[in-house]
Coordinates of C-alpha atoms in Angstrom, one line a residue:
Chain P
M194 CA 0.7 119.4 -79.5
Y195 CA -2.3 120.8 -81.3
S196 CA -3.3 123.3 -78.7
L197 CA 0.7 124.6 -78.1
K198 CA 0.2 125.3 -81.9
E199 CA -2.6 127.0 -81.2
L200 CA -1.3 128.8 -78.8
T201 CA 2.0 130.3 -80.4
L202 CA 0.2 130.7 -83.9
L203 CA -3.2 132.3 -82.8
D204 CA -4.7 133.1 -79.3
E205 CA -8.0 132.7 -78.1
N206 CA -8.6 136.0 -78.4
G207 CA -7.8 135.5 -82.3
I208 CA -4.5 137.7 -81.9
R209 CA -1.8 135.9 -84.2
S210 CA 2.1 135.4 -83.4
D211 CA 2.9 138.5 -85.1
G212 CA -0.2 140.4 -84.0
R213 CA -2.4 140.8 -86.6
G214 CA -5.6 140.0 -86.5
I215 CA -6.8 136.7 -89.1
N216 CA -8.3 138.8 -92.0
D217 CA -4.8 141.3 -91.2
L218 CA -2.4 141.4 -93.9
R219 CA 1.4 142.2 -93.5
S220 CA 2.9 145.8 -94.3
I221 CA 3.5 146.2 -97.6
K222 CA 5.5 148.8 -99.7
I223 CA 6.4 148.9 -103.2
T224 CA 8.7 151.2 -105.0
V225 CA 9.0 151.1 -108.9
G226 CA 12.7 152.1 -110.9
V227 CA 14.9 151.1 -108.2
V228 CA 17.1 149.5 -111.0
K229 CA 18.9 151.7 -113.4
N230 CA 20.2 149.5 -115.9
A231 CA 16.9 147.7 -115.9
D232 CA 13.8 148.4 -118.4
G233 CA 11.3 148.4 -115.3
S234 CA 11.8 147.2 -112.2
A235 CA 10.6 147.1 -107.9
F236 CA 11.2 146.7 -105.0
I237 CA 9.0 145.5 -102.5
E238 CA 8.7 145.2 -99.1
F239 CA 6.1 142.0 -98.1
G240 CA 6.1 142.1 -94.2
K241 CA 9.6 141.1 -93.6
N242 CA 10.1 139.7 -97.2
K243 CA 12.2 142.0 -99.5
I244 CA 12.5 141.3 -103.1
I245 CA 13.9 143.0 -106.0
V246 CA 12.7 142.7 -109.4
A247 CA 14.0 143.8 -112.6
V248 CA 12.6 143.5 -116.1
Y249 CA 14.6 143.5 -119.4
G250 CA 12.9 143.5 -122.4
P251 CA 11.2 143.4 -125.2
R252 CA 14.8 142.4 -126.6
E253 CA 16.1 139.5 -128.7
V254 CA 16.4 136.3 -128.2
H255 CA 19.3 134.6 -127.1
P256 CA 19.6 131.7 -128.3
K257 CA 18.1 132.8 -131.4
H258 CA 16.4 129.9 -131.8
M259 CA 14.3 130.0 -129.1
A260 CA 12.5 132.6 -130.5
L261 CA 8.8 132.3 -131.9
P262 CA 7.8 133.6 -134.9
D263 CA 4.1 135.0 -133.8
R264 CA 5.1 136.0 -130.1
C265 CA 7.4 136.9 -127.6
V266 CA 9.4 134.4 -124.9
L267 CA 8.7 135.4 -121.5
R268 CA 11.6 133.9 -119.0
C269 CA 11.5 134.4 -115.4
R270 CA 13.8 133.2 -112.7
Y271 CA 13.4 133.7 -109.0
H272 CA 16.6 133.2 -106.7
M273 CA 17.4 133.3 -103.4
S274 CA 19.9 135.5 -101.7
P275 CA 22.3 133.0 -99.6
F276 CA 21.6 135.3 -96.6
S277 CA 18.0 135.7 -97.3
T278 CA 16.9 132.7 -94.8
D279 CA 17.3 131.5 -91.5
T280 CA 20.5 129.5 -92.5
R281 CA 22.1 129.9 -95.2
K282 CA 20.5 129.0 -98.7
N283 CA 23.2 127.3 -101.9
P284 CA 23.4 129.9 -104.2
A285 CA 22.9 127.0 -106.7
P286 CA 19.3 127.3 -107.7
S287 CA 17.5 124.6 -106.0
R288 CA 14.6 122.5 -107.4
R289 CA 12.1 124.7 -105.2
E290 CA 13.3 128.1 -107.0
V291 CA 13.4 126.5 -110.6
E292 CA 9.5 125.4 -109.5
I293 CA 8.6 128.6 -108.5
S294 CA 10.0 130.0 -111.3
K295 CA 7.7 128.5 -113.9
V296 CA 4.8 129.1 -111.9
M297 CA 6.1 133.2 -111.3
R298 CA 6.0 133.1 -115.2
E299 CA 2.4 131.3 -115.9
S300 CA 1.1 133.2 -113.3
L301 CA 2.1 136.5 -115.2
E302 CA 1.9 135.9 -118.5
P303 CA -2.3 135.7 -118.9
S304 CA -2.0 139.5 -118.2
L305 CA 0.9 140.2 -121.2
I306 CA 0.0 141.0 -124.7
L307 CA 2.8 138.8 -125.7
S308 CA 1.2 138.9 -129.6
D309 CA 3.3 142.3 -129.8
Y310 CA 6.4 141.5 -129.5
P311 CA 7.0 138.6 -131.9
R312 CA 10.8 136.9 -132.2
A313 CA 11.8 139.1 -128.6
V314 CA 12.1 138.0 -125.1
I315 CA 11.4 139.3 -122.0
D316 CA 13.4 138.7 -119.1
V317 CA 11.8 138.7 -115.2
F318 CA 14.3 138.3 -112.9
V319 CA 13.2 138.1 -109.1
E320 CA 16.1 138.1 -106.7
V321 CA 14.7 137.8 -102.6
L322 CA 17.1 139.4 -100.4
Q323 CA 14.8 138.1 -97.3
A324 CA 12.4 135.6 -97.0
D325 CA 9.3 136.1 -94.8
G326 CA 7.2 133.4 -96.2
G327 CA 5.1 134.5 -99.1
S328 CA 7.6 135.5 -101.3
R329 CA 6.5 133.8 -104.7
C330 CA 2.9 136.2 -103.9
A331 CA 5.6 139.2 -103.2
G332 CA 7.7 138.7 -106.0
I333 CA 4.7 138.5 -108.7
N334 CA 3.6 141.5 -107.1
A335 CA 6.6 143.1 -108.0
A336 CA 7.5 141.5 -110.8
S337 CA 4.2 142.4 -112.0
V338 CA 4.2 145.9 -111.6
A339 CA 8.3 146.1 -113.1
L340 CA 6.5 145.0 -116.1
A341 CA 4.2 147.7 -115.8
D342 CA 7.2 150.4 -115.4
A343 CA 9.3 148.7 -118.6
G344 CA 6.2 149.6 -120.7
I345 CA 5.1 146.3 -121.8
N346 CA 1.8 146.3 -122.9
M347 CA -0.8 144.8 -120.1
R348 CA -4.3 143.8 -120.2
D349 CA -4.1 143.9 -116.5
L350 CA -1.9 144.0 -113.1
V351 CA -1.4 140.7 -111.0
S352 CA -2.0 140.5 -108.4
A353 CA -1.0 138.2 -105.4
C354 CA -1.8 136.9 -101.6
A355 CA -1.9 133.7 -99.8
A356 CA -4.7 132.5 -97.2
G357 CA -3.9 129.4 -95.0
R358 CA -5.5 127.7 -92.2
I359 CA -4.5 127.4 -88.5
A360 CA -6.4 124.8 -86.9
D361 CA -10.4 126.2 -87.8
N362 CA -9.7 129.3 -89.0
I363 CA -9.0 130.2 -92.3
V364 CA -6.1 133.7 -92.1
L365 CA -5.2 136.0 -94.6
D366 CA -1.4 136.2 -95.7
V367 CA 0.7 133.5 -94.2
N368 CA 4.0 134.5 -92.3
D369 CA 6.8 132.4 -92.7
L370 CA 6.4 130.9 -89.0
E371 CA 2.3 130.2 -90.1
D372 CA 3.6 128.5 -93.7
K373 CA 6.1 126.1 -91.5
E374 CA 3.6 125.2 -88.3
G375 CA -0.1 126.1 -89.6
D376 CA -2.4 123.6 -91.6
A377 CA -2.8 124.5 -94.8
D378 CA -0.8 127.6 -97.3
M379 CA -2.3 128.5 -100.5
P380 CA -1.2 131.0 -102.8
V381 CA -3.1 132.8 -105.3
A382 CA -2.5 135.4 -107.7
Y383 CA -5.1 137.2 -109.4
M384 CA -6.1 139.7 -112.3
P385 CA -8.4 141.7 -110.3
N386 CA -9.9 143.6 -113.2
L387 CA -10.2 140.6 -115.6
E388 CA -11.3 138.3 -112.6
Q389 CA -9.1 135.7 -113.4
V390 CA -6.5 133.6 -110.8
T391 CA -3.5 132.7 -112.7
L392 CA -1.7 131.3 -109.8
L393 CA -3.3 128.3 -107.9
Q394 CA -1.6 125.9 -105.1
L395 CA -2.2 124.6 -102.0
D396 CA -0.3 123.0 -99.2
G397 CA -2.2 121.4 -96.1
K398 CA -5.6 119.9 -96.0
L399 CA -8.6 121.8 -96.8
T400 CA -12.4 120.8 -96.4
T401 CA -14.7 122.2 -99.3
T402 CA -16.5 124.8 -97.0
Q403 CA -12.5 125.7 -96.1
F404 CA -11.5 125.5 -99.9
N405 CA -14.0 128.5 -100.4
E406 CA -13.5 130.4 -97.9
C407 CA -9.2 130.4 -97.8
L408 CA -9.7 131.0 -101.9
N409 CA -11.8 134.2 -101.3
K410 CA -10.2 135.5 -98.9
A411 CA -6.8 135.7 -100.8
I412 CA -8.3 137.0 -103.4
T413 CA -9.8 139.9 -101.0
G414 CA -6.0 140.2 -100.3
C415 CA -5.1 140.0 -104.3
K416 CA -7.7 143.1 -104.4
A417 CA -5.9 145.4 -101.1
V418 CA -2.4 144.5 -103.3
Y419 CA -3.5 145.5 -106.1
E420 CA -4.3 149.0 -104.9
I421 CA -1.5 149.5 -103.4
Q422 CA 0.1 148.2 -106.8
K423 CA -1.5 150.6 -108.3
D424 CA -0.5 153.3 -106.1
A425 CA 3.1 152.8 -106.3
L426 CA 3.0 153.0 -110.4
M427 CA 0.8 156.2 -110.1
K428 CA 3.3 157.6 -107.7
K429 CA 6.1 157.1 -110.0
Y430 CA 4.4 158.4 -113.1
F431 CA 2.4 160.8 -111.7
G432 CA 3.9 161.8 -108.4
N433 CA 3.8 165.3 -108.7
E434 CA 0.6 166.1 -109.9
M435 CA -0.8 163.8 -107.0
E436 CA 1.0 165.8 -104.4
L437 CA -0.7 168.9 -106.5
K438 CA -4.0 167.2 -106.2
E439 CA -3.6 166.9 -102.5
E440 CA -3.1 170.3 -102.1
A441 CA -6.0 171.8 -103.7
Chain X
M47 CA 32.2 138.4 -138.2
S48 CA 28.7 139.0 -138.1
S49 CA 27.6 142.5 -139.0
S50 CA 26.3 143.9 -135.9
K51 CA 29.3 142.3 -134.3
R52 CA 31.3 144.7 -136.3
S53 CA 29.5 147.5 -136.0
T54 CA 29.8 147.4 -132.1
I55 CA 33.2 147.2 -132.1
I56 CA 32.9 150.4 -134.4
V57 CA 30.6 152.0 -131.7
E58 CA 33.2 150.9 -129.2
Q59 CA 36.3 152.6 -131.0
L60 CA 34.4 155.5 -131.8
R61 CA 33.1 156.0 -127.9
K62 CA 37.1 154.8 -127.1
Q63 CA 37.9 158.1 -129.2
Q64 CA 35.5 160.6 -127.7
M65 CA 36.6 159.3 -124.5
L66 CA 40.9 160.1 -125.1
E67 CA 39.6 163.3 -126.8
A68 CA 38.0 164.5 -123.5
L69 CA 40.6 163.1 -121.9
S70 CA 43.4 164.7 -123.6
R71 CA 41.2 168.0 -122.1
G72 CA 41.9 167.0 -118.8
K73 CA 38.4 166.0 -118.6
R74 CA 35.9 162.7 -117.8
L75 CA 33.2 162.3 -119.8
D76 CA 31.3 162.7 -116.3
G77 CA 33.0 165.8 -115.1
R78 CA 34.9 163.8 -112.0
D79 CA 37.7 164.9 -111.3
Y80 CA 40.6 162.0 -111.9
D81 CA 40.9 161.1 -108.2
L82 CA 37.3 161.9 -107.0
Y83 CA 35.1 159.0 -106.4
R84 CA 31.5 158.5 -106.7
N85 CA 29.0 159.3 -104.2
L86 CA 28.8 157.0 -101.9
E87 CA 26.1 155.9 -99.6
I88 CA 26.3 153.0 -97.6
E89 CA 23.4 151.6 -95.2
V90 CA 23.1 148.6 -92.5
G91 CA 21.5 146.3 -91.2
I92 CA 19.3 145.8 -94.0
I93 CA 18.6 142.1 -93.8
D94 CA 17.1 141.5 -90.2
K95 CA 17.7 137.5 -90.8
A96 CA 21.8 138.4 -91.7
S97 CA 24.0 138.7 -88.8
G98 CA 25.3 141.9 -90.4
S99 CA 24.7 143.2 -94.2
A100 CA 25.2 146.5 -96.0
K101 CA 24.0 148.6 -99.0
V102 CA 26.5 150.3 -100.8
K103 CA 25.8 152.6 -103.9
L104 CA 28.8 153.9 -105.3
G105 CA 27.5 156.1 -108.4
N106 CA 24.8 154.0 -110.1
T107 CA 26.4 151.3 -109.0
E108 CA 24.3 148.9 -106.1
V109 CA 25.9 146.0 -104.1
I110 CA 24.4 144.1 -101.3
A111 CA 27.1 142.2 -98.3
G112 CA 25.3 139.7 -96.1
V113 CA 27.0 137.9 -93.5
K114 CA 26.0 134.8 -92.3
V115 CA 27.7 132.8 -89.2
E116 CA 27.5 129.1 -88.6
T117 CA 29.5 126.2 -87.3
G118 CA 31.8 123.6 -88.8
E119 CA 34.9 122.1 -89.6
P120 CA 37.9 124.0 -89.8
F121 CA 39.8 124.1 -93.1
E122 CA 42.8 121.8 -93.7
G123 CA 45.9 122.9 -92.2
L124 CA 44.6 126.0 -90.0
E125 CA 42.6 123.6 -87.5
N126 CA 42.7 126.2 -84.4
K127 CA 41.0 128.9 -86.9
G128 CA 37.5 130.1 -87.8
A129 CA 36.8 129.7 -91.3
L130 CA 36.1 132.3 -93.5
I131 CA 33.9 131.4 -96.7
M132 CA 33.1 134.6 -99.7
S133 CA 31.0 134.5 -102.8
A134 CA 29.9 136.9 -104.8
E135 CA 27.4 137.0 -107.7
V136 CA 26.6 139.4 -110.3
L137 CA 23.0 138.9 -110.2
P138 CA 21.2 139.3 -113.6
T139 CA 19.2 142.3 -112.5
A140 CA 22.3 144.0 -112.9
S141 CA 22.9 145.1 -116.5
P142 CA 21.7 143.6 -119.6
H143 CA 24.6 142.1 -120.6
V144 CA 24.5 139.2 -117.6
E145 CA 23.1 135.9 -118.6
P146 CA 22.1 133.9 -115.2
G147 CA 24.0 130.7 -114.6
P148 CA 27.6 129.6 -112.7
P149 CA 29.6 133.2 -112.6
D150 CA 32.1 133.6 -115.2
E151 CA 35.8 134.3 -115.5
D152 CA 35.0 138.2 -114.1
A153 CA 32.7 137.3 -111.1
I154 CA 34.9 134.8 -110.2
E155 CA 37.9 137.3 -110.2
L156 CA 35.7 139.8 -108.6
S157 CA 35.1 137.8 -106.1
R158 CA 38.5 136.2 -105.2
V159 CA 40.0 139.6 -105.0
V160 CA 37.6 140.7 -102.4
D161 CA 38.6 138.1 -100.7
R162 CA 42.1 138.4 -101.1
G163 CA 42.1 141.8 -99.1
I164 CA 39.6 140.9 -96.5
R165 CA 41.6 137.8 -95.8
E166 CA 45.2 139.4 -96.3
S167 CA 44.1 142.1 -94.3
E168 CA 43.2 139.7 -90.9
M169 CA 40.4 142.4 -90.5
L170 CA 38.3 139.4 -88.7
D171 CA 40.7 138.0 -86.5
L172 CA 40.5 134.0 -86.9
D173 CA 42.5 133.0 -84.6
K174 CA 39.9 134.1 -82.0
L175 CA 37.1 132.2 -83.7
A176 CA 37.9 128.9 -83.0
L177 CA 35.6 126.5 -80.7
I178 CA 37.4 122.6 -80.6
P179 CA 40.4 122.8 -81.8
G180 CA 40.2 120.8 -85.0
K181 CA 36.8 119.5 -84.9
T182 CA 34.5 122.3 -84.6
V183 CA 35.0 126.7 -85.3
Y184 CA 32.8 129.8 -86.7
T185 CA 32.3 129.5 -90.1
V186 CA 31.9 133.4 -91.3
F187 CA 29.5 133.5 -95.0
V188 CA 29.9 136.8 -96.7
D189 CA 27.7 136.5 -99.7
C190 CA 27.3 139.5 -101.9
S191 CA 24.5 140.4 -104.5
I192 CA 25.7 142.9 -107.0
I193 CA 22.4 144.0 -107.8
N194 CA 23.2 147.7 -110.8
S195 CA 26.5 147.4 -112.4
D196 CA 27.5 151.0 -113.5
G197 CA 31.7 150.2 -113.2
N198 CA 33.9 149.2 -109.9
L199 CA 31.9 146.6 -108.5
L200 CA 35.6 145.5 -107.1
D201 CA 35.4 148.2 -104.5
A202 CA 32.1 148.4 -104.2
T203 CA 32.1 145.3 -103.2
S204 CA 34.5 145.4 -101.2
Y205 CA 32.8 148.5 -98.8
A206 CA 30.0 146.4 -98.6
V207 CA 31.6 143.0 -97.3
V208 CA 34.1 145.5 -94.6
A209 CA 30.9 148.2 -93.7
A210 CA 28.6 144.1 -93.3
L211 CA 31.4 142.5 -91.0
L212 CA 31.9 145.3 -88.7
T213 CA 28.1 146.0 -88.1
S214 CA 27.4 142.4 -87.8
K215 CA 26.7 140.7 -84.3
F216 CA 27.9 137.1 -84.2
P217 CA 25.7 134.2 -82.3
V218 CA 28.2 133.3 -79.1
Y219 CA 28.5 129.9 -79.0
E220 CA 29.8 127.6 -75.7
I221 CA 31.3 124.6 -75.9
Q222 CA 28.7 122.1 -73.0
E223 CA 30.1 118.7 -72.8
D224 CA 31.7 118.8 -75.6
K225 CA 28.9 119.7 -77.6
V226 CA 28.7 123.6 -79.2
V227 CA 25.3 125.1 -78.3
N228 CA 24.4 128.2 -79.8
T229 CA 23.3 130.2 -76.4
G230 CA 21.4 133.0 -78.1
K231 CA 23.5 135.8 -77.1
T232 CA 25.4 137.5 -79.9
M233 CA 29.1 139.5 -79.5
P234 CA 31.1 142.0 -81.8
P235 CA 33.0 139.9 -84.5
P236 CA 36.6 140.5 -83.5
I237 CA 37.9 143.0 -86.0
T238 CA 41.5 144.1 -86.1
T239 CA 41.7 146.6 -88.9
I240 CA 39.7 147.9 -91.1
P241 CA 41.0 146.7 -95.3
I242 CA 39.8 149.6 -98.2
S243 CA 40.5 148.9 -101.8
I244 CA 40.8 151.7 -104.0
T245 CA 40.4 151.0 -108.0
A246 CA 41.9 153.2 -111.0
V247 CA 42.3 152.2 -114.8
K248 CA 44.6 153.4 -117.1
I249 CA 43.0 155.0 -120.6
G250 CA 45.9 156.3 -122.7
E251 CA 48.2 157.7 -120.5
S252 CA 45.9 159.0 -117.5
V253 CA 44.5 157.1 -114.4
L254 CA 40.9 157.5 -113.3
I255 CA 39.9 156.0 -110.3
D256 CA 36.3 154.7 -109.3
P257 CA 35.7 153.9 -113.1
T258 CA 32.2 153.9 -114.4
T259 CA 31.3 150.8 -116.7
E260 CA 32.1 153.1 -119.9
E261 CA 35.2 153.6 -118.8
E262 CA 36.1 150.1 -118.3
A263 CA 34.6 149.9 -121.5
C264 CA 37.7 151.9 -122.8
M265 CA 40.3 151.1 -120.4
D266 CA 44.3 149.4 -121.3
A267 CA 44.7 148.2 -117.8
R268 CA 43.1 148.5 -114.0
I269 CA 44.8 148.4 -111.1
T270 CA 43.0 147.4 -107.3
M271 CA 44.9 148.1 -104.2
T272 CA 43.9 147.4 -100.8
T273 CA 45.0 149.5 -97.5
Q274 CA 44.6 148.4 -94.0
S275 CA 44.2 150.7 -90.8
D276 CA 48.2 151.1 -90.6
G277 CA 48.4 152.3 -94.5
S278 CA 50.4 149.0 -95.1
I279 CA 49.4 147.8 -98.3
V280 CA 47.5 144.4 -98.2
A281 CA 46.6 143.0 -101.7
V282 CA 47.2 144.2 -104.9
Q283 CA 45.3 143.4 -108.5
K284 CA 46.4 144.6 -111.8
G285 CA 43.9 143.4 -114.4
F286 CA 43.1 143.3 -118.1
T287 CA 45.5 143.4 -121.1
G288 CA 47.5 147.0 -120.8
P289 CA 50.6 148.0 -118.8
F290 CA 51.4 150.5 -115.7
S291 CA 54.7 152.1 -115.3
I292 CA 56.6 152.2 -112.1
N293 CA 55.9 155.4 -111.5
Q294 CA 52.1 155.1 -112.4
I295 CA 52.1 152.4 -110.2
V296 CA 53.8 153.7 -107.4
E297 CA 51.6 157.0 -107.5
F298 CA 49.0 154.6 -107.2
S299 CA 50.3 153.5 -104.0
E300 CA 49.9 157.0 -103.0
I301 CA 46.5 157.8 -103.9
A302 CA 45.1 154.8 -102.9
R303 CA 46.6 155.4 -99.6
I304 CA 45.1 158.9 -99.0
K305 CA 41.8 157.9 -100.4
G306 CA 41.5 155.0 -98.4
E307 CA 42.1 156.6 -95.3
E308 CA 38.9 159.0 -96.6
I309 CA 36.8 156.0 -97.4
R310 CA 37.5 154.6 -94.3
S311 CA 37.1 157.3 -91.9
K312 CA 33.3 157.1 -93.7
I313 CA 33.5 153.5 -92.9
K314 CA 34.2 154.1 -89.3
E315 CA 31.1 156.0 -89.0
L316 CA 28.7 153.6 -89.1
N317 CA 29.8 151.6 -86.1
S318 CA 29.9 154.9 -83.9
G319 CA 26.8 156.1 -85.4

């Protein structure tokens, strides 16, 4: 049984089921400003994940009693479209989605200067159009870019990436199959300039050494993602200037 | 009434006056002719995990539809037919006014009117989607997500459903020893016709097709008419508080046929391309 797992998830040459090596990220593409009505938005393709994020706010809080006198309320909704998964997902929010909404909010909040917007609310809507393992990380990446696009004052971007274990190997950026069949999955979100971890979860068994390796590997992934996030924002706001520079 | 509510109403009235004034000169606020659709873009096959999918952009309105095919029990009274189940959700991404939560009456109307056009035209030949009569049939889910809302969600959603179904690939199930088995093969769905809905709003005495959010905010009434490939009308829905004259309805049915054919030929290209 165990050897079968190794065979399908990771072959003797260190090649994974989708053709990647153990330190490879899936392909990532971020587009900024995709939802016209939103104050900020982003679309991320992270492997086969396709996620759209729209940010509305800062705006007035409804219901009013939720407002805080000294700072802004951050709300986050993570939701999967019924057609995003292998078997149709019931559109009603599941317990899993409620939890992910919460951890996403908590991973984004440290990056934002919420005291700049007292009595207001910022809504972050994360819609997973297609899920492929690691959708919470991909969602956080897009959400942070969308918050920047909305012009929310922030200390840093939040970049997220998972690492995991297949048998004795620590692998970067766990995909759907590896999440289900692998031995551990650790999603991490990180503020690269402040060097702070804002999300850390783990499903599965790791030794202390493996844990450290896994965490470091995930953070390497976060740093790579950070460059892609920056590029996406630069492209929207300085697109022409960047092209001019390249020509020169 | 709070002061903010009152000021909103004043703004609405000012807007409506501005729009009526433009219409009296024969102009829409975005410069379109009364019978002109906004730019329509359709992209299919965007969700690998779905059996069929489509993204429709109608001006700034953006809708994604996904088809999932499973097996299940037939509906009562329709023992020998496949089951078609549709839903539409206006996502909170769509505009600053959408709150997450259970669908409101507009969203329920939207999904029911879109469903009616598809179902009544018998676009999908459900008789061909029975497996074990009375016991197991194909269950076809078509779910729609409205990503950005700028008016005429009815048509945009309906086109997304049609495009997704038309370009979908259904799994082939076989009956082996009274059990339904997925063969891993796919087949084109049994399509009989292409229903196209056309929507217009009435503002004053002007009838404008493909309304924007701004125009819907000023409308007296709305009408949606769905025609199938042979030009016959399969579904109609009049919405909102104002009336239409019989003449207006008859004229509109002609527009719905002509415009429907235009859009149908555009959607047909999806399968040939």
